[in-house]
Short mmCIF file of C-alpha atoms in Angstrom, two decimals:
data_model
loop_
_atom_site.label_atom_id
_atom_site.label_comp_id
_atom_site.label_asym_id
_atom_site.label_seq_id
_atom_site.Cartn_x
_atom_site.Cartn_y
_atom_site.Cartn_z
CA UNK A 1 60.67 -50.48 -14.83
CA UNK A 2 59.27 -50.84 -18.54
CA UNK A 3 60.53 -53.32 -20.46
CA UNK A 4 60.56 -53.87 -24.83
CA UNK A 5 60.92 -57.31 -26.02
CA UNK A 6 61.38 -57.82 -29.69
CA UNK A 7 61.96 -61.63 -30.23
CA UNK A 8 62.82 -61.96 -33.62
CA UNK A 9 66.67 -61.04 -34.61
CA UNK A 10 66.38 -61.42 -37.86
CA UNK A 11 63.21 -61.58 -40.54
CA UNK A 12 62.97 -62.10 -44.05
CA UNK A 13 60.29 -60.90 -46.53
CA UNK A 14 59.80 -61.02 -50.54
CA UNK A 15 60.08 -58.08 -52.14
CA UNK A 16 56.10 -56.72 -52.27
CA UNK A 17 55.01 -59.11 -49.77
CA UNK A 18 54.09 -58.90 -46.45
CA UNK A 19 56.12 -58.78 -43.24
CA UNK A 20 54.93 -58.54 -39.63
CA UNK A 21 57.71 -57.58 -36.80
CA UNK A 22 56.52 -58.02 -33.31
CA UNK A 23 57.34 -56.43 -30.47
CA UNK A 24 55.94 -56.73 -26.69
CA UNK A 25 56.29 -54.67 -23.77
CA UNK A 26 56.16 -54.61 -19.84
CA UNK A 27 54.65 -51.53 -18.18
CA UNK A 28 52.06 -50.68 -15.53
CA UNK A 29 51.06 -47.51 -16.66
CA UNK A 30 48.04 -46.72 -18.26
CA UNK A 31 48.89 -44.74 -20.78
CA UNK A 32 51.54 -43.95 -22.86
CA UNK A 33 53.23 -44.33 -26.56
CA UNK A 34 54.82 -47.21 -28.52
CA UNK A 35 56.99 -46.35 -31.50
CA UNK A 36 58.59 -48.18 -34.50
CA UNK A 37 61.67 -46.52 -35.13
CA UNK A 38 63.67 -48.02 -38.68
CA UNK A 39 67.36 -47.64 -38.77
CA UNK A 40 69.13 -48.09 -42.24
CA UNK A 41 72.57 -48.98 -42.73
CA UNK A 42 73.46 -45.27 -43.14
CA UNK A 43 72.28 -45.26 -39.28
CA UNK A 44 70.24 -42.64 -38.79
CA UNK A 45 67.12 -43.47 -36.79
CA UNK A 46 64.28 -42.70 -38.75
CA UNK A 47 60.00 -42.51 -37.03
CA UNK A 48 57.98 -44.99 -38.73
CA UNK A 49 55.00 -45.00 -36.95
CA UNK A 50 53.83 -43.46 -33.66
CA UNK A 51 50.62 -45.04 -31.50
CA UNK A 52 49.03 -43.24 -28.54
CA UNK A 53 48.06 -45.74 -25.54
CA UNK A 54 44.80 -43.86 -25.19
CA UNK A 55 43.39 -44.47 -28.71
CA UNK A 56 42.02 -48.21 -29.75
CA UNK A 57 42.08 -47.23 -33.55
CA UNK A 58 45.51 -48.95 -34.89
CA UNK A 59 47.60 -46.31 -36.50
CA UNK A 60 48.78 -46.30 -40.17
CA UNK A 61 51.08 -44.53 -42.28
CA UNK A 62 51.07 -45.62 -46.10
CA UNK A 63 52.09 -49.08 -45.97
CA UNK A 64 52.88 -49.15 -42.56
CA UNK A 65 50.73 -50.18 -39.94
CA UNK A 66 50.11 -51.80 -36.43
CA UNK A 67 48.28 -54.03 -34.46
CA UNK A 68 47.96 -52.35 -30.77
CA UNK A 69 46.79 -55.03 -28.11
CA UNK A 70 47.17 -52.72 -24.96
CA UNK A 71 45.75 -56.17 -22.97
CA UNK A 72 47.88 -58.18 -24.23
CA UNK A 73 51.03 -55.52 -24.62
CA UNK A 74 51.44 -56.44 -28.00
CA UNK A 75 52.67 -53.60 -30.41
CA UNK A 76 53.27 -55.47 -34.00
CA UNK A 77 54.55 -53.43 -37.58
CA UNK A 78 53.00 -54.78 -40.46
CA UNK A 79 54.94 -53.56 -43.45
CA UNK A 80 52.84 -54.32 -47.01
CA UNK A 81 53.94 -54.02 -50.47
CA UNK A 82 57.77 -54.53 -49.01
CA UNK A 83 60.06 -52.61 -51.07
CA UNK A 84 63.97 -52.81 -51.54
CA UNK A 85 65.00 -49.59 -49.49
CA UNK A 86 62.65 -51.28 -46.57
CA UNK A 87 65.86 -53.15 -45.54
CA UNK A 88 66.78 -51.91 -42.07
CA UNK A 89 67.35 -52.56 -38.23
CA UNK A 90 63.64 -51.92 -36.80
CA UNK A 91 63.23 -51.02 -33.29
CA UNK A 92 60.28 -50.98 -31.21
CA UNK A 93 60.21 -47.91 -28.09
CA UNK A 94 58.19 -47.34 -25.38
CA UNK A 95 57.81 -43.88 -23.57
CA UNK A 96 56.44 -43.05 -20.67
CA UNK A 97 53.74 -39.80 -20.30
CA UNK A 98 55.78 -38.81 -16.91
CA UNK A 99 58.72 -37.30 -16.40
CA UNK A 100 57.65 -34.45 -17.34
CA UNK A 101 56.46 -33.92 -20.97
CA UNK A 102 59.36 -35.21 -22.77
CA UNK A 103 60.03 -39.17 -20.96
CA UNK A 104 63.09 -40.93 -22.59
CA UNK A 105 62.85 -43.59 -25.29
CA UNK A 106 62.55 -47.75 -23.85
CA UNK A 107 63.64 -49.62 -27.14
CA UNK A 108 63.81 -53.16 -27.95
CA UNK A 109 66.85 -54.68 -29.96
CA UNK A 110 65.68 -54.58 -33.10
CA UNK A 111 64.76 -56.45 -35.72
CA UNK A 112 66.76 -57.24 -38.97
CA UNK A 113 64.98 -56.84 -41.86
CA UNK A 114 65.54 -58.24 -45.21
CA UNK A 115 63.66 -57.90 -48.66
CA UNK A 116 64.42 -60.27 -51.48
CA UNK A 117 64.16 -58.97 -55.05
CA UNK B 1 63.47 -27.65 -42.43
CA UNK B 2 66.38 -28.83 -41.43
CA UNK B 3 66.78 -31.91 -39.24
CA UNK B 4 68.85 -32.65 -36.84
CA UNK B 5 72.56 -32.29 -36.81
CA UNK B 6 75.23 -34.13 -35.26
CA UNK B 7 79.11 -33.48 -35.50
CA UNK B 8 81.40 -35.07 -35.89
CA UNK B 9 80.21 -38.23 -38.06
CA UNK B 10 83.20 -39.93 -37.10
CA UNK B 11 85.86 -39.87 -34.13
CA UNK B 12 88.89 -41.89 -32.60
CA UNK B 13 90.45 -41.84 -29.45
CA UNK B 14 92.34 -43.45 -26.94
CA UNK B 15 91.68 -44.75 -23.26
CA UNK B 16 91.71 -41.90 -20.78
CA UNK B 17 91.00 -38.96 -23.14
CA UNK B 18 87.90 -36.61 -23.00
CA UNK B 19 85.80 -36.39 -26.10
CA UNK B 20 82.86 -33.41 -27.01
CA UNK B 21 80.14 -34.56 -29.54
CA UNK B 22 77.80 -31.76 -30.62
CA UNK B 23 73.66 -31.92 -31.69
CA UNK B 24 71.88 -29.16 -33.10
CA UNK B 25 68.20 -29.67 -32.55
CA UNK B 26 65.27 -29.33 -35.36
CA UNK B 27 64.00 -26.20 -35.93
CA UNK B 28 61.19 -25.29 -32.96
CA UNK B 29 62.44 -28.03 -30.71
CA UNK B 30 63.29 -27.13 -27.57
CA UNK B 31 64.36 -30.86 -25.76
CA UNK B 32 67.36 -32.95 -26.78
CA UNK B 33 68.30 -36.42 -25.32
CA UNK B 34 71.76 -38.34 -25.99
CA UNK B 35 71.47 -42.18 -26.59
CA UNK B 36 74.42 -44.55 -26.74
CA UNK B 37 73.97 -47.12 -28.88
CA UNK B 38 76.56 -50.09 -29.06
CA UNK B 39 76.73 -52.28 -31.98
CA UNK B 40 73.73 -54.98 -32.14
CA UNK B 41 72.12 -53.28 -29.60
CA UNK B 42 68.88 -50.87 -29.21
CA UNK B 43 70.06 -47.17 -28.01
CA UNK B 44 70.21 -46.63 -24.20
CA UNK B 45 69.26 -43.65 -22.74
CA UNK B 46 71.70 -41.09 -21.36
CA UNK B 47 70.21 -38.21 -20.71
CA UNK B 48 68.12 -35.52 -21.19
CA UNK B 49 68.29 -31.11 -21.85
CA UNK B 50 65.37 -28.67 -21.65
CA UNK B 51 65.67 -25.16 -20.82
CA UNK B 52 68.85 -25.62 -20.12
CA UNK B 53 68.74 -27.88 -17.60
CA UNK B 54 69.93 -32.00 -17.19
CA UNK B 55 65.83 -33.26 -17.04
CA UNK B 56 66.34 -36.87 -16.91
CA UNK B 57 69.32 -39.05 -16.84
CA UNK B 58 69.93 -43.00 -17.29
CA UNK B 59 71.92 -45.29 -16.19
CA UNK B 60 75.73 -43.59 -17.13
CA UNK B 61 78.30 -42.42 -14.39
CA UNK B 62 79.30 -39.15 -14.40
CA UNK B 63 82.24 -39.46 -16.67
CA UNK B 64 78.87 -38.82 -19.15
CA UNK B 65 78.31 -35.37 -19.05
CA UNK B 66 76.65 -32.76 -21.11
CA UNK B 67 75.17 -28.67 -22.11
CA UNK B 68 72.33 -27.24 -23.85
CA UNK B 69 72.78 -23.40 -24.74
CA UNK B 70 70.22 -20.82 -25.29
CA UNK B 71 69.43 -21.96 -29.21
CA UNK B 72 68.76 -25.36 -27.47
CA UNK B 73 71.65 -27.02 -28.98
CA UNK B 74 73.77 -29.39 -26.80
CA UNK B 75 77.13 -30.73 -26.33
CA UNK B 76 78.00 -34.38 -24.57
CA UNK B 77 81.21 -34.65 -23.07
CA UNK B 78 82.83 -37.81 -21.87
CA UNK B 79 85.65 -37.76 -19.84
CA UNK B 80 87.96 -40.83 -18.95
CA UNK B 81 87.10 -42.95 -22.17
CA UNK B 82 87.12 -46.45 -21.69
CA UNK B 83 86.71 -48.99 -24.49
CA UNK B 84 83.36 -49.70 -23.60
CA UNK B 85 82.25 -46.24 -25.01
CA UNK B 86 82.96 -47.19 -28.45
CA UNK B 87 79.65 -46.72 -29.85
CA UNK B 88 77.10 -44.55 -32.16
CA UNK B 89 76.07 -41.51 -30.09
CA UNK B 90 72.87 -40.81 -31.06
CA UNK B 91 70.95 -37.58 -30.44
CA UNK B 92 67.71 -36.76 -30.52
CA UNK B 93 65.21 -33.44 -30.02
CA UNK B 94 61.64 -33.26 -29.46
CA UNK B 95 59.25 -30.70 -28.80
CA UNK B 96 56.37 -32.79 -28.07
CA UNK B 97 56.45 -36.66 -27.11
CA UNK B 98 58.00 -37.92 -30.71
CA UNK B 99 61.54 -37.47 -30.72
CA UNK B 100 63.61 -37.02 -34.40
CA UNK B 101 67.33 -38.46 -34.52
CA UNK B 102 70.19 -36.97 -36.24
CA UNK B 103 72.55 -39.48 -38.22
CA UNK B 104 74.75 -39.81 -34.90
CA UNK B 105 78.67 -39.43 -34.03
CA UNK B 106 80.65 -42.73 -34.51
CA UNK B 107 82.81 -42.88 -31.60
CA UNK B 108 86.13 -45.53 -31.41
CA UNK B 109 87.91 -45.83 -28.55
CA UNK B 110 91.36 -47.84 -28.83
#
């Protein structure tokens, strides 16, 4: 069964600095997709980012970004320029290409995120 | 657009009562899944609607039960509430392999 590790609780990051959140993740597929979902205090679970097993090329999304190492099962969020409303619960997922088109979600347990003004 | 809905925001019960929570997907989707999330935790999947039909299901007994109608909305019911299912309910509808949450049901059991 796949597996999402994120092993810091709790991270810390001056307001327009730089953050990274790691995440790793057991599987012995071949391909599949690795998300970074962000989760406010208002709770609703909002995409960050999305990667695709398949393709090396890191995906990015404004100031979001990751660092795919499919070898090493390493899926890390690098958040630049960190603003204010960045503060959230961040939560790796895994999902699986089977079971049919539309596999279920694998997440981590999150990451804490704070931004100092 | 809108996204997707959840009702109720917020609900108590007590031990031993059956609860409803309702999801209308985004517009075009045609796949929902439920995810239980308990506080501190990452959500855990419950399971999962298309056409109608339970797809996939987690690890839940079968006090976790649930419906998706023709517009591809969906209901989860829970019967024999314990506790332990105090949690956010969080659903979620896809059409292709990213799936969009709603703001989820807040569920108390006492």
């Amino acid at each position: 069964a796949q597996t999402v590790t994120q092993s810091q609780p709790e991270m810390s990051v001056q307001e327009a600095e730089t953050v990274t959140l790691s995440c790793t993740y057991d599987t012995s597929e071949s391909d599949y997709y690795l998300f970074w979902y962000k989760q406010p205090p208002s709770r609703q679970m909002i995409l960050v980012i999305r990667q695709e097993a398949y393709k090396q090329q890191n995906a990015t999304e404004n100031r979001f970004s990751v660092n795919f190492q499919k070898a090493a099962k390493s899926f890390s969020l690098k958040i630049s320029d960190s603003q204010l409303g960045d503060a959230a619960m961040y939560f790796c997922a895994y999902r699986s290409p089977y079971g049919g088109s539309q596999g279920n979600l694998i997440f981590g347990k999150g990451t804490k995120l704070s931004v100092k003004p | 657009d809108a996204g997707v809905t959840q009702s109720p925001t917020h609900l108590i019960k007590t031990r031993g009562q059956q609860v409803t929570l309702r999801c209308s997907p985004k517009s075009g989707h045609d796949t929902v899944s439920w995810y239980q999330q308990a506080l501190g935790q990452g959500p855990q999947f419950i399971f999962q609607y298309y056409e109608e039909e339970e797809r996939q299901r987690g690890n839940f007994p079968d006090r976790f039960s649930g419906h998706q109608f023709p517009n591809y909305s969906s209901e989860l019911n829970v019967n024999a509430l314990l506790l332990g299912d105090s949690a956010l309910y969080l659903c979620a509808s896809s059409l292709m392999e990213t799936q969009y949450f709603g703001p989820g049901t807040r569920l108390l059991v006492l």
